[in-house]
C-alpha cells in the first residue's frame, strides 16, 4: 500500500508549492484561472489532424512553471501519470484510420497516427497547464476564483470539501488496506471476497465522518451559506496577464506559427 | 451571570434503533465550574454532550442553558453560548486554512470583517497557534490540530466549553500543554474523558454515568476513592492516586505528593 500513501504525499507537495512567494503566486487567482481556461479551450478546439500548430502552446505551461519556480521534473512525472488515459483514448486511431496524409521521405504517415499524436499532445498540454495552475495558485484559491466568476457556491464548496477530506479519506483507506495486507498471507484473503466488505466499511466510515463534520459546522452557526473573507484585487497586472496570454492563444489558434516560421526560414535561405 | 449555567432535568434519549442511551439524567452545573462526565464506553457520555448544543433532540426531559430552555427558537443563541470541541479535530477543521476555519463561526454570526479578523487572531494567540494561520489543517500535527480546534470555538466567545475526550491521541508534552491551557480558562467547562489523571487535575467535580443514568455526582477526590463504585462502572483510580510500583509509596503518599505539586502549580 506504500504506493497509495506515496502518491498522497506527492499530491501534498503540489499544494505546498502553491505557498510560494513568486510574482506569479501573488496574481489574483481569477487572472490565472481565466488564462488557463482560454488556453484549454483554444487547445481543445483544434481539428483532429492538426498537430504542428499545437507546439507554440507549450510556451504557457513552461513559462508558468519557470515563473513559479516549480520543480519541472515533478510536474512532468505527474503528467506522465495521466498519460495512459490519453493513450487508451487514441489507441485505435492508427488501426482504423489508415489513409496516408504526410510523406516523410520513404515513410507514409497515416491520419490515424497524426490524430493519435494530436490527442496525446493535447492532453499533455491541458493536464500540464492545470497542474501548473494549481502549483502557482493553490486548490482552494482556484475554487474561490471559480466561485467569484459565477460558479454556483454549492459546487465550489463541494470541491473544497473534496479536497480537504481527500487526505483524511485516503489515509483511512490506506490504513484499512494495510491492515488487510498484513493479515492476508499470500493470495488467500486478498480477492473480491474481502474487497467488497472493505469498501463497504470505508463507505460507512465516510458517512459517519460526514455526519460528524456537519455536526461541527452546525455547532458553529452554519446556516447553509458560506461566507468568504478574502478580498480579491483584479488590477492592471492581472488584466495585462489575462489579455496578453489570451491574445497569444487566439493568435496561435488562427495562425499556424510553426508553418509560418518554416516558410520564413526557407524564404531566407532560398 | 446566569448565562453560564447548564441544567439537565430528567433527560432521556432513545435512538431510532431502540437503544436507550439516556434514562433520566439530571444535574446542574454552575458558573465557572469544571466538571468531568466519566463512565465506561457506551455509558451515554457522547449522547449527553450532543444534547447540550441541541444536535440531538431529547426523547424526554429538558436541557436549559443559562436562562433559556433549549428549543428550536433558542438554538442559534445556545450554539453560540456552548462551544463544543469534538474528539477528532479532523472533523472540526474543514476549511482550507486555519484562518478560514477559525473565522467560520464569527462569519456565521454575521460580524463585520475587522471584528472577525480581531477575534481570529485573539483566539489563535490564546492557544499559541498564531503562526499556523495560513496553513491548511491537514498539515498540522495532532497537538496543533487540537489547539486550533479549541481556537475555532473560542472565536465565537462562548460562555460554556464542552469537550469530548480532549487529551486522546496527544503526546505527553502536548497533553501537558493542553491541560495547562484548559486550566487558565474561566469558562464553565464540561469534559468527557478516560484520562482520569487529567480529570483529577482539571475538575473539582465528577459526574459518573452508567447505562444512561447518573450513579454518582460529587467531588473528584471523593469519587476516586470509592473503589466499589469505580469497579462497578469499569473505571479505576487515576494513576496519581495509586501506589507507586517503583518507589513503593502507598496510594495515600502518592496522593499527597500530587496534591502538593498541584498546590505549587496553582500558586
Coordinates of C-alpha atoms in Angstrom, one line a residue:
Chain A
X1 CA 0.0 0.0 0.0
X2 CA 3.1 2.2 0.1
X3 CA 2.1 3.4 -3.4
X4 CA -1.2 5.0 -2.3
X5 CA 0.5 6.7 0.6
X6 CA 3.4 7.8 -1.6
X7 CA 1.0 9.2 -4.2
X8 CA -0.7 11.1 -1.4
X9 CA 2.5 12.6 -0.2
X10 CA 3.3 13.6 -3.7
X11 CA 0.0 15.3 -4.0
X12 CA 0.5 17.2 -0.8
X13 CA 3.7 18.5 -2.4
X14 CA 1.8 20.3 -5.2
X15 CA -0.2 22.0 -2.5
X16 CA 2.9 23.1 -0.7
X17 CA 4.3 24.6 -3.9
X18 CA 1.4 27.0 -4.0
X19 CA 2.6 28.7 -0.9
X20 CA 5.5 30.2 -2.9
X21 CA 6.2 33.9 -3.0
X22 CA 7.0 34.5 -6.6
X23 CA 5.2 37.3 -8.6
X24 CA 3.0 34.8 -10.3
X25 CA 1.8 33.4 -7.0
X26 CA 0.6 36.8 -5.9
X27 CA -1.5 37.4 -9.0
X28 CA -5.3 37.4 -8.4
X29 CA -6.3 33.7 -8.9
X30 CA -9.1 34.8 -11.3
X31 CA -6.5 36.0 -13.8
X32 CA -4.7 32.7 -13.7
X33 CA -7.9 30.7 -13.9
X34 CA -9.2 32.8 -16.8
X35 CA -5.9 32.5 -18.8
X36 CA -5.8 28.7 -18.2
X37 CA -9.5 28.4 -19.3
X38 CA -8.8 30.3 -22.6
X39 CA -5.7 28.1 -23.1
X40 CA -7.6 24.9 -22.6
X41 CA -10.5 26.0 -24.9
X42 CA -8.2 27.0 -27.7
X43 CA -6.1 23.9 -27.4
X44 CA -9.1 21.6 -27.4
X45 CA -10.7 23.5 -30.4
X46 CA -8.1 22.3 -32.9
X47 CA -9.2 19.8 -35.6
X48 CA -8.2 16.2 -35.1
X49 CA -5.4 16.2 -37.8
X50 CA -3.8 19.4 -36.6
X51 CA -0.6 18.7 -34.8
X52 CA 2.1 21.3 -35.6
X53 CA 0.1 24.4 -34.6
X54 CA -0.2 22.9 -31.1
X55 CA 3.5 23.3 -30.3
X56 CA 3.6 27.1 -29.6
X57 CA 1.2 26.4 -26.8
X58 CA 3.8 24.6 -24.8
X59 CA 5.1 28.1 -24.0
X60 CA 2.3 28.8 -21.5
X61 CA 2.9 25.8 -19.1
X62 CA 6.6 26.1 -19.5
X63 CA 6.6 29.8 -18.6
X64 CA 4.2 29.3 -15.7
X65 CA 6.4 26.5 -14.3
X66 CA 9.5 28.7 -14.7
X67 CA 7.9 31.8 -13.3
X68 CA 6.5 29.9 -10.3
X69 CA 9.9 28.2 -9.7
X70 CA 8.1 24.8 -9.7
X71 CA 10.2 21.6 -10.0
X72 CA 9.8 20.7 -13.7
X73 CA 10.7 17.0 -13.2
X74 CA 7.9 16.6 -10.7
X75 CA 5.3 18.2 -13.0
X76 CA 6.5 16.0 -15.9
X77 CA 6.1 12.9 -13.7
X78 CA 2.6 14.0 -12.7
X79 CA 1.7 14.4 -16.4
X80 CA 3.1 11.0 -17.2
X81 CA 0.9 9.5 -14.6
X82 CA -2.2 10.7 -16.5
X83 CA -0.9 9.9 -20.0
X84 CA -2.1 6.3 -20.1
X85 CA -5.7 7.6 -20.2
X86 CA -4.9 9.6 -23.4
X87 CA -3.1 6.6 -24.9
X88 CA -6.2 4.5 -24.4
X89 CA -8.5 7.1 -25.9
X90 CA -6.3 7.4 -29.0
X91 CA -5.2 3.8 -29.2
X92 CA -7.4 2.7 -32.0
X93 CA -7.0 5.7 -34.3
X94 CA -3.9 4.3 -36.1
X95 CA -5.7 1.0 -36.7
X96 CA -8.9 2.3 -38.2
X97 CA -7.6 5.4 -40.0
X98 CA -5.1 4.2 -42.5
X99 CA -5.2 7.0 -45.1
X100 CA -1.7 8.3 -45.7
X101 CA -1.7 12.1 -45.1
X102 CA 2.0 13.0 -44.9
X103 CA 5.1 11.6 -46.5
X104 CA 8.4 11.8 -44.6
X105 CA 10.8 10.6 -47.2
X106 CA 10.0 6.9 -47.9
X107 CA 7.6 6.7 -44.9
X108 CA 3.9 7.5 -45.2
X109 CA 2.3 8.8 -42.0
X110 CA -1.4 7.8 -41.8
X111 CA -4.1 10.1 -40.4
X112 CA -4.6 7.7 -37.6
X113 CA -1.1 8.3 -36.2
X114 CA -1.4 12.0 -36.6
X115 CA -4.7 12.2 -34.7
X116 CA -3.3 9.9 -32.1
X117 CA -0.3 12.2 -31.6
X118 CA -2.6 15.2 -31.5
X119 CA -4.7 13.6 -28.7
X120 CA -1.6 12.9 -26.7
X121 CA -0.1 16.3 -27.2
X122 CA -3.3 18.0 -26.3
X123 CA -3.7 16.0 -23.1
X124 CA -0.1 16.8 -22.1
X125 CA -0.8 20.5 -22.7
X126 CA -4.1 20.6 -20.8
X127 CA -3.1 18.5 -17.9
X128 CA 0.3 20.3 -17.7
X129 CA -1.4 23.7 -17.6
X130 CA -3.9 22.6 -15.0
X131 CA -1.2 21.2 -12.7
X132 CA 0.9 24.4 -13.2
X133 CA -2.2 26.4 -12.3
X134 CA -2.7 24.6 -9.0
X135 CA 1.0 24.7 -8.4
X136 CA 1.1 28.5 -8.5
X137 CA -2.3 29.2 -7.1
X138 CA -3.4 26.5 -4.7
X139 CA -6.5 24.5 -4.9
X140 CA -8.7 26.5 -2.5
X141 CA -7.8 29.7 -4.3
X142 CA -8.8 28.2 -7.6
X143 CA -12.1 27.2 -6.1
X144 CA -12.9 30.6 -4.7
X145 CA -11.8 32.2 -8.1
X146 CA -14.3 29.9 -9.9
X147 CA -17.0 30.9 -7.4
X148 CA -16.3 34.6 -7.9
X149 CA -16.6 34.1 -11.6
X150 CA -20.1 32.7 -11.3
X151 CA -19.8 29.0 -10.4
X152 CA -22.6 28.1 -8.0
X153 CA -21.4 28.1 -4.4
X154 CA -22.6 24.6 -3.9
X155 CA -20.1 23.3 -6.4
X156 CA -17.3 25.4 -5.0
X157 CA -18.0 24.1 -1.5
X158 CA -18.2 20.5 -2.8
X159 CA -14.8 20.9 -4.4
X160 CA -13.3 22.4 -1.3
X161 CA -14.6 19.6 0.9
X162 CA -13.5 17.0 -1.5
X163 CA -10.0 18.5 -1.4
X164 CA -10.0 18.8 2.4
X165 CA -11.1 15.3 3.1
X166 CA -9.3 13.5 0.3
X167 CA -6.2 13.4 2.5
X168 CA -8.2 12.1 5.5
X169 CA -10.0 9.5 3.5
X170 CA -7.1 8.2 1.5
X171 CA -5.1 7.8 4.7
X172 CA -8.1 5.9 6.2
X173 CA -8.3 3.8 3.1
X174 CA -4.6 3.1 3.1
X175 CA -4.7 2.1 6.7
X176 CA -7.5 -0.3 6.1
X177 CA -5.8 -1.8 3.0
X178 CA -2.6 -2.2 5.0
X179 CA -4.4 -4.0 7.8
X180 CA -5.8 -6.4 5.2
X181 CA -2.5 -6.9 3.6
X182 CA -0.8 -7.7 6.9
X183 CA -3.3 -10.5 7.6
X184 CA -3.6 -11.8 4.1
X185 CA -1.0 -14.4 3.7
X186 CA -0.2 -15.0 0.1
X187 CA -3.2 -14.8 -2.2
X188 CA -5.8 -16.0 0.2
X189 CA -7.8 -13.2 1.7
X190 CA -7.0 -10.8 -1.0
X191 CA -9.7 -11.5 -3.5
X192 CA -13.1 -9.9 -4.1
X193 CA -14.4 -11.7 -1.1
X194 CA -12.7 -9.3 1.3
X195 CA -12.5 -6.4 -1.1
X196 CA -16.3 -5.9 -1.0
X197 CA -16.7 -5.6 2.7
X198 CA -13.6 -3.4 2.9
X199 CA -15.0 -0.8 0.5
X200 CA -18.4 -1.0 2.2
X201 CA -16.9 -0.4 5.5
X202 CA -15.0 2.6 4.2
X203 CA -18.2 4.0 2.8
X204 CA -19.9 3.7 6.2
X205 CA -17.0 5.3 7.9
X206 CA -17.1 8.2 5.4
X207 CA -20.7 8.6 6.1
X208 CA -20.2 8.8 9.8
X209 CA -17.5 11.3 9.3
X210 CA -19.7 13.4 7.1
X211 CA -22.2 13.4 9.9
X212 CA -19.6 14.5 12.5
X213 CA -18.3 17.3 10.2
X214 CA -21.9 18.5 9.7
X215 CA -22.4 18.5 13.5
X216 CA -19.2 20.6 13.9
X217 CA -20.5 23.0 11.3
X218 CA -23.9 23.3 13.0
X219 CA -22.3 24.0 16.4
X220 CA -20.6 26.9 14.9
X221 CA -23.7 28.5 13.5
X222 CA -23.7 27.1 9.9
X223 CA -27.0 28.0 8.2
X224 CA -26.4 26.8 4.7
X225 CA -24.4 29.8 3.4
X226 CA -20.7 30.1 3.2
X227 CA -19.2 33.5 4.0
X228 CA -15.9 34.4 2.4
X229 CA -13.5 36.9 3.6
X230 CA -10.7 37.1 1.1
X231 CA -10.9 40.4 -0.9
X232 CA -9.6 39.8 -4.4
X233 CA -8.0 42.5 -6.4
X234 CA -8.1 42.4 -10.1
X235 CA -5.7 45.2 -11.1
X236 CA -3.7 46.3 -14.1
X237 CA -1.2 43.5 -13.8
X238 CA -4.0 40.9 -13.8
X239 CA -5.7 42.5 -16.8
X240 CA -2.4 42.5 -18.7
X241 CA -1.7 38.9 -17.8
X242 CA -5.1 37.7 -18.9
X243 CA -5.3 39.7 -22.0
X244 CA -1.7 39.1 -23.1
X245 CA -1.9 35.3 -22.8
X246 CA -5.4 35.2 -24.3
X247 CA -4.3 37.2 -27.3
X248 CA -1.3 34.9 -27.8
X249 CA -3.5 31.8 -27.6
X250 CA -6.0 33.2 -30.1
X251 CA -3.2 34.2 -32.4
X252 CA -1.7 30.8 -32.3
X253 CA -5.1 29.3 -32.9
X254 CA -5.7 31.4 -36.0
X255 CA -2.2 31.4 -37.5
X256 CA -0.1 28.2 -37.8
X257 CA 3.0 29.6 -36.2
X258 CA 5.4 26.7 -36.9
X259 CA 4.3 26.7 -40.5
X260 CA 4.8 30.5 -40.7
X261 CA 8.3 30.1 -39.1
X262 CA 9.1 27.3 -41.5
X263 CA 8.2 29.3 -44.6
X264 CA 10.1 32.3 -43.3
X265 CA 13.3 30.2 -42.8
X266 CA 13.0 28.6 -46.2
X267 CA 12.4 32.1 -47.7
X268 CA 15.6 33.4 -46.1
X269 CA 17.7 30.5 -47.3
X270 CA 16.4 30.4 -50.8
Chain B
X1 CA -24.1 35.8 35.3
X2 CA -26.7 33.1 35.0
X3 CA -25.6 32.7 31.3
X4 CA -23.1 30.1 32.3
X5 CA -25.4 27.6 33.9
X6 CA -26.1 24.2 32.4
X7 CA -29.1 22.4 33.7
X8 CA -30.3 19.0 32.6
X9 CA -33.6 17.6 34.0
X10 CA -34.6 14.0 33.7
X11 CA -33.1 13.8 30.2
X12 CA -34.0 10.7 28.2
X13 CA -32.9 9.7 24.8
X14 CA -33.7 6.6 22.8
X15 CA -32.1 6.2 19.4
X16 CA -34.2 5.3 16.4
X17 CA -32.9 1.7 16.5
X18 CA -34.4 1.3 20.0
X19 CA -31.2 1.7 22.0
X20 CA -31.9 3.7 25.2
X21 CA -28.8 5.8 25.7
X22 CA -30.0 8.1 28.5
X23 CA -32.6 7.0 31.0
X24 CA -33.3 10.1 33.1
X25 CA -30.2 12.2 33.7
X26 CA -30.3 15.2 35.9
X27 CA -27.6 17.7 37.1
X28 CA -26.9 21.4 37.4
X29 CA -23.6 22.9 36.6
X30 CA -22.8 26.4 37.9
X31 CA -20.9 29.3 36.6
X32 CA -17.2 28.7 36.2
X33 CA -17.3 25.1 37.3
X34 CA -15.1 22.5 35.7
X35 CA -16.9 19.2 35.6
X36 CA -16.0 15.8 34.1
X37 CA -18.5 13.3 32.9
X38 CA -16.9 9.9 33.1
X39 CA -18.1 6.3 32.5
X40 CA -17.4 3.2 30.6
X41 CA -17.7 3.0 26.8
X42 CA -21.3 3.2 25.8
X43 CA -22.4 4.7 29.2
X44 CA -24.1 7.6 27.3
X45 CA -21.4 10.3 27.6
X46 CA -21.3 11.3 24.0
X47 CA -25.1 11.2 23.7
X48 CA -25.3 13.5 26.7
X49 CA -22.9 16.0 25.1
X50 CA -24.8 16.1 21.8
X51 CA -27.8 17.3 23.7
X52 CA -26.0 20.3 25.2
X53 CA -26.0 22.2 22.0
X54 CA -29.1 20.8 20.5
X55 CA -27.7 18.4 18.0
X56 CA -29.9 15.7 19.4
X57 CA -33.5 16.3 20.5
X58 CA -34.4 14.7 23.8
X59 CA -36.9 11.9 23.8
X60 CA -37.9 13.2 27.3
X61 CA -36.8 15.8 29.8
X62 CA -35.3 19.2 29.4
X63 CA -32.0 21.0 28.8
X64 CA -31.6 24.5 30.0
X65 CA -28.6 26.7 29.0
X66 CA -28.4 29.9 31.0
X67 CA -31.8 31.4 31.0
X68 CA -33.1 29.5 28.0
X69 CA -34.7 26.2 27.7
X70 CA -33.3 24.5 24.6
X71 CA -35.9 24.9 21.9
X72 CA -35.8 25.5 18.1
X73 CA -36.1 29.3 18.7
X74 CA -33.2 29.5 21.1
X75 CA -31.0 27.1 19.2
X76 CA -28.7 29.8 17.5
X77 CA -28.1 31.6 20.8
X78 CA -27.4 28.3 22.6
X79 CA -25.0 27.2 19.9
X80 CA -23.0 30.4 20.4
X81 CA -23.1 30.1 24.2
X82 CA -22.0 26.5 24.2
X83 CA -18.7 26.0 22.4
X84 CA -18.3 22.3 21.5
X85 CA -14.8 20.8 20.8
X86 CA -15.1 17.4 19.2
X87 CA -12.9 14.4 19.8
X88 CA -11.4 14.2 16.4
X89 CA -10.1 17.6 15.3
X90 CA -10.2 16.4 11.7
X91 CA -14.0 16.6 12.0
X92 CA -13.8 20.1 13.3
X93 CA -11.3 21.7 10.9
X94 CA -12.9 21.6 7.5
X95 CA -11.9 24.9 5.9
X96 CA -8.9 25.3 3.6
X97 CA -6.8 27.2 6.0
X98 CA -6.6 27.6 9.8
X99 CA -7.6 31.3 9.5
X100 CA -10.7 30.4 7.4
X101 CA -11.6 27.8 9.9
X102 CA -11.4 30.0 12.9
X103 CA -13.2 32.7 11.0
X104 CA -16.1 30.3 10.1
X105 CA -18.0 30.7 13.3
X106 CA -17.7 34.5 13.6
X107 CA -18.6 35.0 9.9
X108 CA -21.7 32.9 10.5
X109 CA -22.6 35.2 13.4
X110 CA -22.6 38.0 10.9
X111 CA -19.8 40.0 12.5
X112 CA -18.0 42.7 10.4
X113 CA -14.7 41.8 8.7
X114 CA -12.4 43.7 11.1
X115 CA -14.1 42.2 14.1
X116 CA -13.7 38.7 12.6
X117 CA -10.1 39.3 12.0
X118 CA -9.5 40.5 15.5
X119 CA -11.4 37.6 17.0
X120 CA -9.5 35.1 14.9
X121 CA -6.1 36.5 15.9
X122 CA -7.1 36.7 19.6
X123 CA -8.2 33.1 19.8
X124 CA -5.2 31.8 17.9
X125 CA -3.0 33.8 20.2
X126 CA -4.8 32.4 23.2
X127 CA -3.9 28.8 22.2
X128 CA -0.5 29.8 20.9
X129 CA -1.2 29.0 17.3
X130 CA -1.0 32.4 15.6
X131 CA 2.0 31.2 13.4
X132 CA -0.2 28.5 11.9
X133 CA -2.9 30.8 10.5
X134 CA -2.2 30.3 6.8
X135 CA -1.6 26.6 7.0
X136 CA -4.0 24.0 5.7
X137 CA -5.4 21.9 8.6
X138 CA -4.2 18.6 7.1
X139 CA -0.6 19.7 7.5
X140 CA -0.8 20.3 11.3
X141 CA 0.4 17.9 13.9
X142 CA -2.1 16.3 16.3
X143 CA -1.4 18.7 19.1
X144 CA -1.6 21.7 16.8
X145 CA -4.9 20.5 15.4
X146 CA -6.3 20.2 18.8
X147 CA -5.3 23.7 19.8
X148 CA -6.7 25.2 16.6
X149 CA -9.9 23.3 17.1
X150 CA -10.2 25.0 20.5
X151 CA -9.5 28.3 18.9
X152 CA -12.3 27.8 16.4
X153 CA -14.7 27.6 19.3
X154 CA -13.1 30.4 21.4
X155 CA -13.6 32.8 18.4
X156 CA -17.4 32.6 19.0
X157 CA -16.7 33.8 22.6
X158 CA -18.7 31.0 24.3
X159 CA -19.6 31.1 27.9
X160 CA -19.5 27.3 28.3
X161 CA -16.9 25.0 26.8
X162 CA -17.8 21.3 26.2
X163 CA -15.0 19.0 25.2
X164 CA -15.2 15.3 24.2
X165 CA -12.0 13.5 25.2
X166 CA -9.7 16.5 24.9
X167 CA -6.4 14.6 25.5
X168 CA -6.9 11.5 23.3
X169 CA -4.1 10.9 20.9
X170 CA -1.8 13.6 22.2
X171 CA 1.8 13.0 23.1
X172 CA 2.7 13.7 26.8
X173 CA 4.0 17.1 26.1
X174 CA 1.0 18.2 24.0
X175 CA -1.3 16.8 26.7
X176 CA 0.5 18.7 29.4
X177 CA 0.3 21.9 27.3
X178 CA -3.4 21.4 26.7
X179 CA -4.1 20.8 30.4
X180 CA -2.2 24.0 31.2
X181 CA -4.3 25.9 28.7
X182 CA -7.6 24.5 29.9
X183 CA -6.7 25.4 33.5
X184 CA -6.4 29.0 32.5
X185 CA -9.9 29.2 31.1
X186 CA -12.6 30.8 33.3
X187 CA -15.5 29.4 31.3
X188 CA -17.8 26.8 32.6
X189 CA -16.2 23.6 31.4
X190 CA -17.6 20.2 30.8
X191 CA -15.3 17.3 29.7
X192 CA -15.7 13.7 29.0
X193 CA -12.6 11.6 29.3
X194 CA -11.0 8.3 30.1
X195 CA -7.8 10.2 31.1
X196 CA -8.7 10.3 34.8
X197 CA -5.4 12.0 35.8
X198 CA -6.4 14.9 33.6
X199 CA -9.8 14.9 35.2
X200 CA -8.2 15.0 38.6
X201 CA -6.1 17.9 37.7
X202 CA -8.8 20.0 36.0
X203 CA -12.0 19.2 37.7
X204 CA -13.3 19.6 41.2
X205 CA -16.5 17.8 40.4
X206 CA -17.1 14.5 38.6
X207 CA -20.4 13.0 37.3
X208 CA -20.3 9.2 36.8
X209 CA -22.7 7.7 34.2
X210 CA -23.6 4.1 33.9
X211 CA -26.1 2.7 31.4
X212 CA -27.6 6.1 30.9
X213 CA -28.1 7.2 34.5
X214 CA -26.1 9.3 36.9
X215 CA -24.7 6.9 39.6
X216 CA -22.5 9.4 41.3
X217 CA -22.1 13.2 41.3
X218 CA -19.6 14.8 43.7
X219 CA -16.1 16.0 44.5
X220 CA -13.5 14.3 42.2
X221 CA -11.3 13.0 45.1
X222 CA -14.1 11.5 47.0
X223 CA -15.4 9.6 44.0
X224 CA -12.0 8.4 43.0
X225 CA -11.5 6.9 46.5
X226 CA -14.7 4.9 46.2
X227 CA -13.2 1.6 44.8
X228 CA -16.5 -0.2 44.8
X229 CA -18.2 2.5 42.7
X230 CA -15.3 2.7 40.3
X231 CA -15.2 -1.1 39.7
X232 CA -18.9 -1.2 39.1
X233 CA -18.5 1.5 36.4
X234 CA -15.5 -0.1 34.7
X235 CA -13.2 2.6 36.0
X236 CA -10.2 2.7 38.2
X237 CA -8.3 5.2 40.4
X238 CA -6.2 7.8 38.5
X239 CA -2.6 6.7 38.4
X240 CA -1.6 9.6 40.6
X241 CA -3.8 8.2 43.3
X242 CA -2.4 4.7 43.1
X243 CA 0.5 3.3 45.0
X244 CA 3.8 3.6 43.2
X245 CA 5.2 0.2 41.9
X246 CA 8.8 1.6 41.7
X247 CA 9.4 3.5 44.9
X248 CA 6.9 1.7 47.0
X249 CA 4.9 4.8 48.1
X250 CA 1.4 4.0 49.2
X251 CA -1.6 5.4 47.5
X252 CA -2.0 7.9 50.3
X253 CA 1.6 9.1 49.9
X254 CA 1.3 9.4 46.1
X255 CA -1.9 11.4 46.6
X256 CA -0.2 13.8 49.0
X257 CA 2.7 14.3 46.5
X258 CA 0.2 15.1 43.7
X259 CA -1.7 17.5 45.9
X260 CA 1.4 19.3 46.9
X261 CA 2.5 19.6 43.2
X262 CA -0.9 20.9 42.3
X263 CA -0.9 23.5 45.0
X264 CA 2.6 24.6 44.0
X265 CA 1.4 24.9 40.4
X266 CA -1.7 26.9 41.4
X267 CA 0.3 29.5 43.3

